[in-house]
Short mmCIF file of C-alpha atoms and ligand atoms in Angstrom, two decimals:
data_model
loop_
_atom_site.label_atom_id
_atom_site.label_comp_id
_atom_site.label_asym_id
_atom_site.label_seq_id
_atom_site.Cartn_x
_atom_site.Cartn_y
_atom_site.Cartn_z
CA UNK A 552 -31.85 -54.94 -36.45
CA UNK A 553 -29.79 -54.20 -39.49
CA UNK A 554 -25.53 -54.03 -38.78
CA UNK A 555 -25.73 -50.27 -39.67
CA UNK A 556 -28.35 -49.42 -37.25
CA UNK A 557 -26.82 -51.04 -34.71
CA UNK A 558 -23.45 -49.28 -35.24
CA UNK A 559 -24.99 -45.72 -35.64
CA UNK A 560 -26.76 -46.95 -32.37
CA UNK A 561 -24.29 -47.66 -30.33
CA UNK A 562 -22.26 -45.06 -31.43
CA UNK A 563 -24.82 -42.37 -30.37
CA UNK A 564 -25.03 -44.50 -26.87
CA UNK A 565 -21.13 -44.07 -26.91
CA UNK A 566 -21.51 -40.43 -27.35
CA UNK A 567 -24.12 -39.78 -25.17
CA UNK A 568 -21.69 -41.74 -22.37
CA UNK A 569 -19.00 -39.55 -23.44
CA UNK A 570 -20.99 -36.06 -23.15
CA UNK A 571 -22.28 -37.08 -19.42
CA UNK A 572 -18.98 -38.54 -18.48
CA UNK A 573 -17.60 -35.13 -19.88
CA UNK A 574 -20.79 -32.99 -18.03
CA UNK A 575 -19.86 -34.59 -14.64
CA UNK A 576 -16.09 -34.05 -15.06
CA UNK A 577 -16.45 -30.38 -16.14
CA UNK A 578 -19.61 -29.96 -13.16
CA UNK A 579 -16.54 -31.16 -10.73
CA UNK A 580 -13.72 -29.03 -11.80
CA UNK A 581 -15.37 -26.34 -13.37
CA UNK A 582 -13.56 -23.43 -12.25
CA UNK A 583 -15.46 -21.09 -9.56
CA UNK A 584 -16.61 -17.52 -10.56
CA UNK A 585 -14.73 -15.33 -7.98
CA UNK A 586 -17.38 -12.12 -7.48
CA UNK A 587 -15.83 -8.40 -8.55
CA UNK A 588 -15.13 -6.22 -5.78
CA UNK A 589 -17.20 -3.35 -5.67
CA UNK A 590 -15.95 -0.17 -4.67
CA UNK A 591 -17.93 3.12 -5.95
CA UNK A 592 -15.39 5.94 -5.47
CA UNK A 593 -16.46 9.24 -4.44
CA UNK A 594 -17.37 12.29 -6.65
CA UNK A 595 -13.93 13.66 -7.53
CA UNK A 596 -11.77 10.92 -6.99
CA UNK A 597 -9.96 8.85 -8.88
CA UNK A 598 -11.71 5.09 -9.97
CA UNK A 599 -10.25 2.14 -8.52
CA UNK A 600 -7.45 0.70 -9.67
CA UNK A 601 -6.52 -2.91 -10.14
CA UNK A 602 -4.40 -4.38 -13.41
CA UNK A 603 -6.10 -6.12 -15.75
CA UNK A 604 -4.10 -9.31 -15.48
CA UNK A 605 -5.29 -9.18 -11.39
CA UNK A 606 -8.76 -8.45 -10.94
CA UNK A 607 -9.83 -7.67 -7.75
CA UNK A 608 -12.54 -10.31 -6.03
CA UNK A 609 -13.50 -11.07 -3.11
CA UNK A 610 -12.50 -14.38 -2.76
CA UNK A 611 -8.72 -13.07 -3.84
CA UNK A 612 -8.93 -10.56 -1.11
CA UNK A 613 -9.75 -13.22 1.33
CA UNK A 614 -6.95 -15.44 0.67
CA UNK A 615 -4.65 -12.06 0.62
CA UNK A 616 -5.92 -11.02 4.03
CA UNK A 617 -5.38 -14.49 5.62
CA UNK A 618 -1.97 -14.73 3.64
CA UNK A 619 -1.10 -10.67 5.06
CA UNK A 620 -1.35 -11.85 8.56
CA UNK A 621 0.59 -15.21 8.13
CA UNK A 622 3.83 -15.93 9.66
CA UNK A 623 3.69 -18.56 6.96
CA UNK A 624 5.59 -16.21 4.65
CA UNK A 625 8.83 -16.03 6.90
CA UNK A 626 11.69 -18.17 7.07
CA UNK A 627 11.06 -18.95 10.74
CA UNK A 628 7.67 -18.68 10.07
CA UNK A 629 7.78 -15.48 12.93
CA UNK A 630 7.22 -12.92 11.22
CA UNK A 631 4.07 -11.50 8.90
CA UNK A 632 3.32 -8.86 6.96
CA UNK A 633 1.43 -7.24 9.91
CA UNK A 634 3.84 -7.20 11.98
CA UNK A 635 5.46 -4.33 9.90
CA UNK A 636 2.25 -2.83 8.69
CA UNK A 637 -0.19 -2.74 11.59
CA UNK A 638 -4.14 -1.76 11.01
CA UNK A 639 -3.78 0.30 14.41
CA UNK A 640 -1.33 2.34 13.00
CA UNK A 641 -2.56 3.13 9.36
CA UNK A 642 -0.74 -0.16 8.36
CA UNK A 643 2.54 1.30 9.32
CA UNK A 644 5.42 0.33 11.68
CA UNK A 645 5.57 2.69 15.19
CA UNK A 646 9.07 1.86 15.25
CA UNK A 647 11.73 3.65 13.86
CA UNK A 648 13.16 0.66 11.83
CA UNK A 649 11.22 -2.55 11.48
CA UNK A 650 12.42 -5.40 12.68
CA UNK A 651 13.18 -8.71 10.56
CA UNK A 652 13.12 -12.08 11.25
CA UNK A 653 16.76 -12.49 12.93
CA UNK A 654 15.86 -9.60 15.35
CA UNK A 655 17.88 -7.36 13.16
CA UNK A 656 16.66 -3.94 12.41
CA UNK A 657 16.04 -2.61 8.66
CA UNK A 658 17.30 0.41 7.62
CA UNK A 659 14.03 2.45 6.78
CA UNK A 660 10.69 2.99 8.42
CA UNK A 661 7.94 1.34 6.92
CA UNK A 662 5.57 3.57 5.11
CA UNK A 663 1.52 2.97 5.07
CA UNK A 664 -0.37 1.25 2.72
CA UNK A 665 -3.14 2.97 2.54
CA UNK A 666 -4.33 4.18 -0.93
CA UNK A 667 -1.44 1.98 -2.22
CA UNK A 668 -4.33 0.76 -5.08
CA UNK A 669 -2.84 3.95 -7.26
CA UNK A 670 0.66 4.20 -6.33
CA UNK A 671 3.06 2.38 -9.16
CA UNK A 672 6.64 2.69 -7.81
CA UNK A 673 7.11 1.37 -4.76
CA UNK A 674 9.32 1.38 -1.72
CA UNK A 675 11.22 4.59 -0.52
CA UNK A 676 13.42 4.81 -3.42
CA UNK A 677 10.63 3.23 -5.83
CA UNK A 678 12.57 -0.09 -7.07
CA UNK A 679 9.68 -2.16 -7.06
CA UNK A 680 6.90 -1.54 -10.33
CA UNK A 681 3.28 -2.54 -9.25
CA UNK A 682 1.98 -4.23 -5.52
CA UNK A 683 1.92 -7.97 -7.60
CA UNK A 684 5.93 -7.15 -7.78
CA UNK A 685 6.54 -5.66 -4.41
CA UNK A 686 5.08 -7.99 -2.46
CA UNK A 687 8.03 -11.27 -3.47
CA UNK A 688 10.48 -8.45 -2.24
CA UNK A 689 9.76 -8.68 1.57
CA UNK A 690 9.41 -12.21 1.56
CA UNK A 691 12.88 -12.87 0.11
CA UNK A 692 14.94 -10.33 1.89
CA UNK A 693 17.51 -11.31 4.19
CA UNK A 694 16.65 -8.59 7.07
CA UNK A 695 12.98 -9.02 7.31
CA UNK A 696 11.34 -12.28 6.34
CA UNK A 697 14.38 -14.15 4.63
CA UNK A 698 12.35 -17.01 2.93
CA UNK A 699 12.88 -18.43 0.01
CA UNK A 700 9.69 -18.68 -2.34
CA UNK A 701 9.63 -21.83 -3.27
CA UNK A 702 9.89 -22.90 0.41
CA UNK A 703 7.11 -20.78 1.46
CA UNK A 704 4.73 -21.99 -1.54
CA UNK A 705 5.74 -25.58 -0.39
CA UNK A 706 4.16 -24.92 3.22
CA UNK A 707 1.31 -23.12 1.57
CA UNK A 708 0.67 -26.32 -0.59
CA UNK A 709 0.71 -28.57 2.02
CA UNK A 710 -2.26 -26.66 4.08
CA UNK A 711 -5.71 -27.67 2.43
CA UNK A 712 -7.54 -24.74 3.68
CA UNK A 713 -5.08 -22.72 1.15
CA UNK A 714 -4.85 -24.59 -1.53
CA UNK A 715 -9.02 -24.30 -1.48
CA UNK A 716 -9.03 -20.77 -0.84
CA UNK A 717 -6.38 -20.36 -3.65
CA UNK A 718 -8.66 -22.46 -5.91
CA UNK A 719 -12.09 -19.99 -4.90
CA UNK A 720 -9.72 -17.31 -6.03
CA UNK A 721 -7.38 -18.44 -9.05
CA UNK A 722 -9.54 -21.53 -9.87
CA UNK A 723 -6.69 -23.72 -9.50
CA UNK A 724 -4.83 -25.50 -6.38
CA UNK A 725 -1.22 -25.61 -8.13
CA UNK A 726 0.25 -22.50 -6.14
CA UNK A 727 2.89 -20.95 -7.01
CA UNK A 728 4.69 -16.91 -6.24
CA UNK A 729 3.14 -15.01 -8.83
CA UNK A 730 -0.36 -15.67 -7.54
CA UNK A 731 0.68 -15.05 -4.09
CA UNK A 732 1.49 -12.01 -4.92
CA UNK A 733 -1.61 -11.37 -6.72
CA UNK A 734 -3.82 -12.22 -3.48
CA UNK A 735 -1.48 -10.09 -1.49
CA UNK A 736 -2.08 -7.03 -3.89
CA UNK A 737 -5.64 -7.38 -3.89
CA UNK A 738 -6.35 -7.52 -0.02
CA UNK A 739 -4.02 -4.28 -0.02
CA UNK A 740 -5.86 -2.30 -2.83
CA UNK A 741 -8.54 -2.85 -0.63
CA UNK A 742 -7.15 -0.03 2.13
CA UNK A 743 -8.95 2.84 0.87
CA UNK A 744 -9.21 6.07 2.49
CA UNK A 745 -11.54 8.91 0.72
CA UNK A 746 -13.91 9.58 3.93
CA UNK A 747 -11.90 11.78 6.61
CA UNK A 748 -13.35 14.55 7.87
CA UNK A 749 -11.81 16.92 5.19
CA UNK A 750 -13.64 14.82 2.16
CA UNK A 751 -16.81 15.39 3.78
CA UNK A 752 -16.15 19.17 4.38
CA UNK A 753 -15.45 19.72 0.02
CA UNK A 754 -18.73 17.35 0.32
CA UNK A 755 -20.51 19.72 2.19
CA UNK A 756 -21.00 16.70 4.63
CA UNK A 757 -18.96 18.39 7.90
CA UNK A 758 -17.83 21.52 8.80
CA UNK A 759 -14.12 22.51 9.57
CA UNK A 760 -13.11 24.91 12.65
CA UNK A 761 -11.15 28.42 12.03
CA UNK A 762 -7.87 26.78 12.89
CA UNK A 763 -8.09 23.81 10.22
CA UNK A 764 -8.95 26.10 7.56
CA UNK A 765 -6.24 28.37 8.49
CA UNK A 766 -3.77 25.50 8.42
CA UNK A 767 -4.82 24.80 5.09
CA UNK A 768 -4.53 28.12 3.62
CA UNK A 769 -0.92 28.16 5.45
CA UNK A 770 -0.53 24.25 4.00
CA UNK A 771 -0.94 25.32 0.29
CA UNK A 772 0.78 28.96 0.54
CA UNK A 773 3.76 28.49 -1.04
CA UNK A 774 5.54 31.42 0.68
CA UNK A 775 4.08 30.16 4.44
CA UNK A 776 3.83 26.35 4.74
CA UNK A 777 4.80 25.67 1.03
CA UNK A 778 3.73 21.56 1.30
CA UNK A 779 1.23 20.99 -1.19
CA UNK A 780 4.16 22.29 -3.47
CA UNK A 781 5.25 18.44 -3.00
CA UNK A 782 2.31 16.86 -1.20
CA UNK A 783 -0.03 18.09 -3.32
CA UNK A 784 -3.44 18.87 -3.12
CA UNK A 785 -5.66 16.77 -5.22
CA UNK A 786 -7.34 13.01 -3.79
CA UNK A 787 -4.02 11.29 -2.80
CA UNK A 788 -2.26 14.51 -1.36
CA UNK A 789 0.84 13.68 -2.59
CA UNK A 790 2.29 13.45 -6.36
CA UNK A 791 4.77 10.83 -5.30
CA UNK A 792 8.04 12.22 -6.75
CA UNK A 793 11.10 11.62 -5.42
CA UNK A 794 13.13 14.47 -3.81
CA UNK A 795 15.37 15.35 -1.56
CA UNK A 796 13.39 17.71 1.51
CA UNK A 797 16.58 18.91 2.58
CA UNK A 798 17.18 16.35 5.74
CA UNK A 799 21.22 16.75 6.30
CA UNK A 800 24.04 18.16 4.67
CA UNK A 801 25.44 14.41 4.37
CA UNK A 802 23.47 12.29 2.64
CA UNK A 803 23.10 8.63 4.15
CA UNK A 804 20.59 7.11 2.22
CA UNK A 805 21.55 7.33 -1.48
CA UNK A 806 17.52 7.14 -1.98
CA UNK A 807 16.30 6.86 -5.84
CA UNK A 808 20.20 7.74 -6.95
CA UNK A 809 20.83 3.81 -6.14
CA UNK A 810 17.90 3.11 -8.69
CA UNK A 811 18.07 5.84 -11.48
CA UNK A 812 21.82 7.21 -11.10
CA UNK A 813 20.42 10.55 -11.70
CA UNK A 814 22.26 13.07 -9.40
CA UNK A 815 19.23 15.36 -8.50
CA UNK A 816 18.13 12.20 -6.97
CA UNK A 817 20.89 11.49 -4.50
CA UNK A 818 19.15 11.62 -1.12
CA UNK A 819 15.50 11.75 -3.13
CA UNK A 820 12.77 9.76 -1.37
CA UNK A 821 9.35 9.24 -2.53
CA UNK A 822 7.13 12.20 -1.33
CA UNK A 823 4.37 10.27 0.62
CA UNK A 824 0.51 11.05 0.92
CA UNK A 825 -0.79 12.98 4.02
CA UNK A 826 -3.62 10.99 4.32
CA UNK A 827 -3.50 9.43 7.86
CA UNK A 828 -0.09 11.27 8.68
CA UNK A 829 -2.06 11.63 12.69
CA UNK A 830 -1.20 7.98 12.69
CA UNK A 831 2.00 6.96 10.96
CA UNK A 832 5.11 8.11 13.24
CA UNK A 833 7.61 8.43 13.59
CA UNK A 834 8.02 10.24 10.65
CA UNK A 835 10.49 10.41 7.52
CA UNK A 836 12.18 7.21 5.91
CA UNK A 837 14.74 6.84 8.62
CA UNK A 838 11.71 7.46 11.17
CA UNK A 839 13.81 10.38 12.44
CA UNK A 840 10.85 12.63 13.89
CA UNK A 841 8.51 10.81 16.30
CA UNK A 842 5.85 13.69 16.12
CA UNK A 843 3.99 16.25 13.61
CA UNK A 844 5.75 19.04 15.59
CA UNK A 845 9.04 18.05 14.91
CA UNK A 846 8.13 17.71 11.44
CA UNK A 847 6.79 21.09 11.50
CA UNK A 848 9.56 22.65 13.08
CA UNK A 849 12.26 20.70 10.95
CA UNK A 850 10.13 22.86 7.36
CA UNK A 851 10.35 25.71 9.22
CA UNK A 852 14.30 25.83 10.48
CA UNK A 853 15.67 22.61 10.37
CA UNK A 854 16.23 22.02 6.40
CA UNK A 855 19.75 21.94 5.11
CA UNK A 856 20.34 23.13 1.45
CA UNK A 857 22.72 21.75 -0.40
CA UNK A 858 23.67 20.52 -4.11
CA UNK A 859 20.82 17.86 -4.10
CA UNK A 860 18.08 19.25 -2.01
CA UNK A 861 14.75 20.18 -3.98
CA UNK A 862 14.96 23.21 -5.73
CA UNK A 863 11.74 24.53 -4.07
CA UNK A 864 13.52 24.15 -0.65
CA UNK A 865 15.48 27.11 -1.80
CA UNK A 866 12.67 29.22 -1.99
CA UNK A 867 11.26 28.48 1.77
CA UNK A 868 12.27 30.84 4.45
CA UNK A 869 14.03 30.14 7.27
CA UNK A 870 11.64 30.66 10.53
CA UNK A 871 8.42 31.90 8.77
CA UNK A 872 6.11 29.43 10.59
CA UNK A 873 4.80 30.97 13.85
CA UNK A 874 4.36 28.52 16.77
CA UNK A 875 0.36 29.38 16.15
CA UNK A 876 1.06 28.74 12.13
CA UNK A 877 2.64 25.23 12.73
CA UNK A 878 -0.06 24.36 15.16
CA UNK A 879 -3.08 25.42 12.37
CA UNK A 880 -1.10 23.19 9.67
CA UNK A 881 -1.24 20.34 12.48
CA UNK A 882 -4.81 20.93 12.96
CA UNK A 883 -5.30 21.01 8.97
CA UNK A 884 -3.51 17.87 8.65
CA UNK A 885 -5.05 15.76 11.46
CA UNK A 886 -8.71 16.49 9.49
CA UNK A 887 -7.00 14.18 7.29
CA UNK A 888 -7.13 11.23 9.36
CA UNK A 889 -9.88 8.49 8.92
CA UNK A 890 -10.09 6.71 12.36
CA UNK A 891 -12.56 4.08 10.24
CA UNK A 892 -9.36 2.26 8.68
CA UNK A 893 -7.97 1.28 11.79
CA UNK A 894 -10.87 -0.42 13.47
CA UNK A 895 -12.72 -1.60 9.74
CA UNK A 896 -12.89 -5.14 10.74
CA UNK A 897 -12.71 -6.31 6.85
CA UNK A 898 -8.88 -5.29 7.46
CA UNK A 899 -8.10 -7.29 10.51
CA UNK A 900 -6.74 -10.62 11.37
CA UNK A 901 -8.80 -13.22 10.07
CA UNK A 902 -10.49 -15.64 12.52
C1 HEC B 358 10.19 -6.59 8.83
C2 HEC B 358 9.21 -5.67 8.66
C3 HEC B 358 8.59 -5.66 7.56
C4 HEC B 358 7.44 -6.88 6.59
C5 HEC B 358 7.64 -8.02 7.39
C6 HEC B 358 7.43 -6.28 5.92
N1 HEC B 358 7.80 -5.00 5.48
FE1 HEC B 358 6.24 -4.26 3.64
N2 HEC B 358 7.73 -2.74 4.06
C7 HEC B 358 8.50 -2.49 5.52
C8 HEC B 358 9.32 -1.19 4.91
C9 HEC B 358 10.68 -1.08 6.29
C10 HEC B 358 9.43 -0.72 4.23
C11 HEC B 358 10.07 0.13 3.41
C12 HEC B 358 11.21 -0.29 2.38
C13 HEC B 358 12.14 0.65 1.39
O1 HEC B 358 11.47 1.68 0.88
O2 HEC B 358 12.89 0.24 1.34
C14 HEC B 358 8.35 -1.51 3.30
C15 HEC B 358 7.54 -1.04 2.34
C16 HEC B 358 6.34 -1.97 1.70
C17 HEC B 358 5.77 -1.58 0.77
C18 HEC B 358 5.77 0.02 -0.05
C19 HEC B 358 4.43 1.01 0.14
C20 HEC B 358 4.82 1.98 -0.93
O3 HEC B 358 4.35 3.08 -0.25
O4 HEC B 358 6.12 2.64 -1.83
C21 HEC B 358 4.80 -2.52 0.73
C22 HEC B 358 3.56 -2.17 -0.16
C23 HEC B 358 4.62 -3.13 1.36
N3 HEC B 358 5.78 -3.12 2.13
C24 HEC B 358 3.91 -4.84 2.00
C25 HEC B 358 4.54 -5.94 2.48
C26 HEC B 358 3.88 -7.12 2.10
C27 HEC B 358 2.58 -7.33 1.30
C28 HEC B 358 4.74 -7.99 3.21
C29 HEC B 358 4.30 -9.50 3.26
C30 HEC B 358 4.65 -10.03 2.16
C31 HEC B 358 5.66 -6.87 4.13
N4 HEC B 358 5.37 -5.62 3.28
C32 HEC B 358 6.34 -7.32 4.69
C33 HEC B 358 8.67 -3.91 6.19
C34 HEC B 358 8.30 -4.75 6.23
C1 HEC B 359 10.21 20.24 -1.49
C2 HEC B 359 9.08 18.90 -1.59
C3 HEC B 359 8.37 18.63 0.09
C4 HEC B 359 8.39 19.95 0.88
C5 HEC B 359 7.84 21.65 0.06
C6 HEC B 359 7.57 19.51 1.87
N1 HEC B 359 7.86 17.94 2.01
FE1 HEC B 359 6.90 16.83 3.10
N2 HEC B 359 8.06 15.64 2.57
C7 HEC B 359 8.65 15.43 1.52
C8 HEC B 359 9.81 13.90 0.99
C9 HEC B 359 10.19 14.31 -0.12
C10 HEC B 359 9.44 13.02 1.94
C11 HEC B 359 9.85 12.12 2.43
C12 HEC B 359 11.27 12.29 2.88
C13 HEC B 359 12.14 11.34 3.68
O1 HEC B 359 11.01 10.35 4.48
O2 HEC B 359 12.96 11.54 4.16
C14 HEC B 359 8.56 14.23 3.03
C15 HEC B 359 8.12 13.84 4.47
C16 HEC B 359 7.08 14.55 4.97
C17 HEC B 359 6.68 13.45 6.38
C18 HEC B 359 6.44 12.17 7.01
C19 HEC B 359 5.57 11.53 6.25
C20 HEC B 359 5.45 10.26 6.78
O3 HEC B 359 5.37 9.14 6.77
O4 HEC B 359 6.41 9.49 7.09
C21 HEC B 359 5.67 14.66 6.49
C22 HEC B 359 4.62 14.27 7.60
C23 HEC B 359 5.66 15.95 5.72
N3 HEC B 359 6.64 15.38 4.93
C24 HEC B 359 4.82 17.19 5.70
C25 HEC B 359 5.05 18.11 5.06
C26 HEC B 359 4.86 19.70 5.72
C27 HEC B 359 3.28 19.85 6.48
C28 HEC B 359 5.13 20.21 4.38
C29 HEC B 359 5.22 22.06 4.58
C30 HEC B 359 5.52 22.63 6.27
C31 HEC B 359 5.99 19.33 3.81
N4 HEC B 359 6.09 18.27 4.37
C32 HEC B 359 6.76 20.25 2.70
C33 HEC B 359 8.80 16.68 0.71
C34 HEC B 359 8.47 17.52 0.42
#
């Protein structure tokens, strides 16, 4: 064979070897493609929301679920997210104040995480923007999980099962706190409740009784319940704005004011959704009311009017609700319950 030809063929051979070698490598290292999470919102409900930089996938949810139930994220590996956000209570805490790893109680009651995908300002005072940002707060919080992030990440990195789950969800075995937060956020976004009796009634698939229907009217009537003024009627039953609903004459928790510095935000907290409220006792940011009856009596006679109270509270007449009115409003609130949330195996502790 002439010299040029030999050169040509050996170059060709080298190329083939190179291509084969690369091909082998790429077969091994090609990141798996995660399966998108499919959720079809019923008619009239907001479409599923997730940010472009953290699309929800089956693999991300599976990882987030494991993390949500794993005490490894706390300083002494004793407390998981799920200890203060319990599925059987619609992902809230039945204790008035959630207790952290050192046995110290915080000063606020944990709220439900249901339909959290549609909320963008998180915590009672809205200090965290988005679930990805929020997820790292409780881990670092000295009263809650009291862990430093690099420690948590190092512990996870040492567990092959976790590195594999990160690989499947995010295409990397190099764990970091951003991915950790993304996985938790993906799992939390799947806690969706749009299938209560009220929803089925709206779609003509179920009926509501007289007390429930009267309760709904009272809830909306701005001279009676007045509730819908803040817990607005619609898919989410709140506009999630920050308000002072008149709990105290002297404010002990500054609430939104600590973030915004605006005087109208003194003692103002995020208006919560009314969905599944039957399961989320105790009530208010400080869990001061044990029952819905107590909450209704507060809105009937107990509220206090001060310089920072929401202006709408001034329009409500004290004692305007009869015993029957209050009971009807509570009957209506219970039509917003979706008990399946409490037992749905997709949300439970993974085996
Ligand atoms: C020790 C109890 C405790 C633990 C552990 C805990 N939380 Fe919370 N969580 C709370 C409390 C209390 C609040 C409300 C605090 C506030 O508003 O200042 C809260 C608020 C939240 C919110 C905001 C919800 C909203 O409607 O604004 C989200 C989301 C959340 N937690 C997710 C998590 C995740 C994820 C973890 C685990 C990484 C976790 N929590 C661990 C007690 C806890
Ligand atoms: C002026 C606005 C406003 C009106 C009117 C109003 N609420 Fe509220 N509601 C809020 C805010 C803000 C919170 C959270 C405040 C807090 O926790 O301190 C809240 C909290 C609640 C809670 C506690 C939920 C939880 O998860 O802890 C319930 C239950 C509730 N309201 C029911 C009602 C009912 C029923 C009515 C009508 C009788 C009503 N609200 C009228 C603003 C309002």
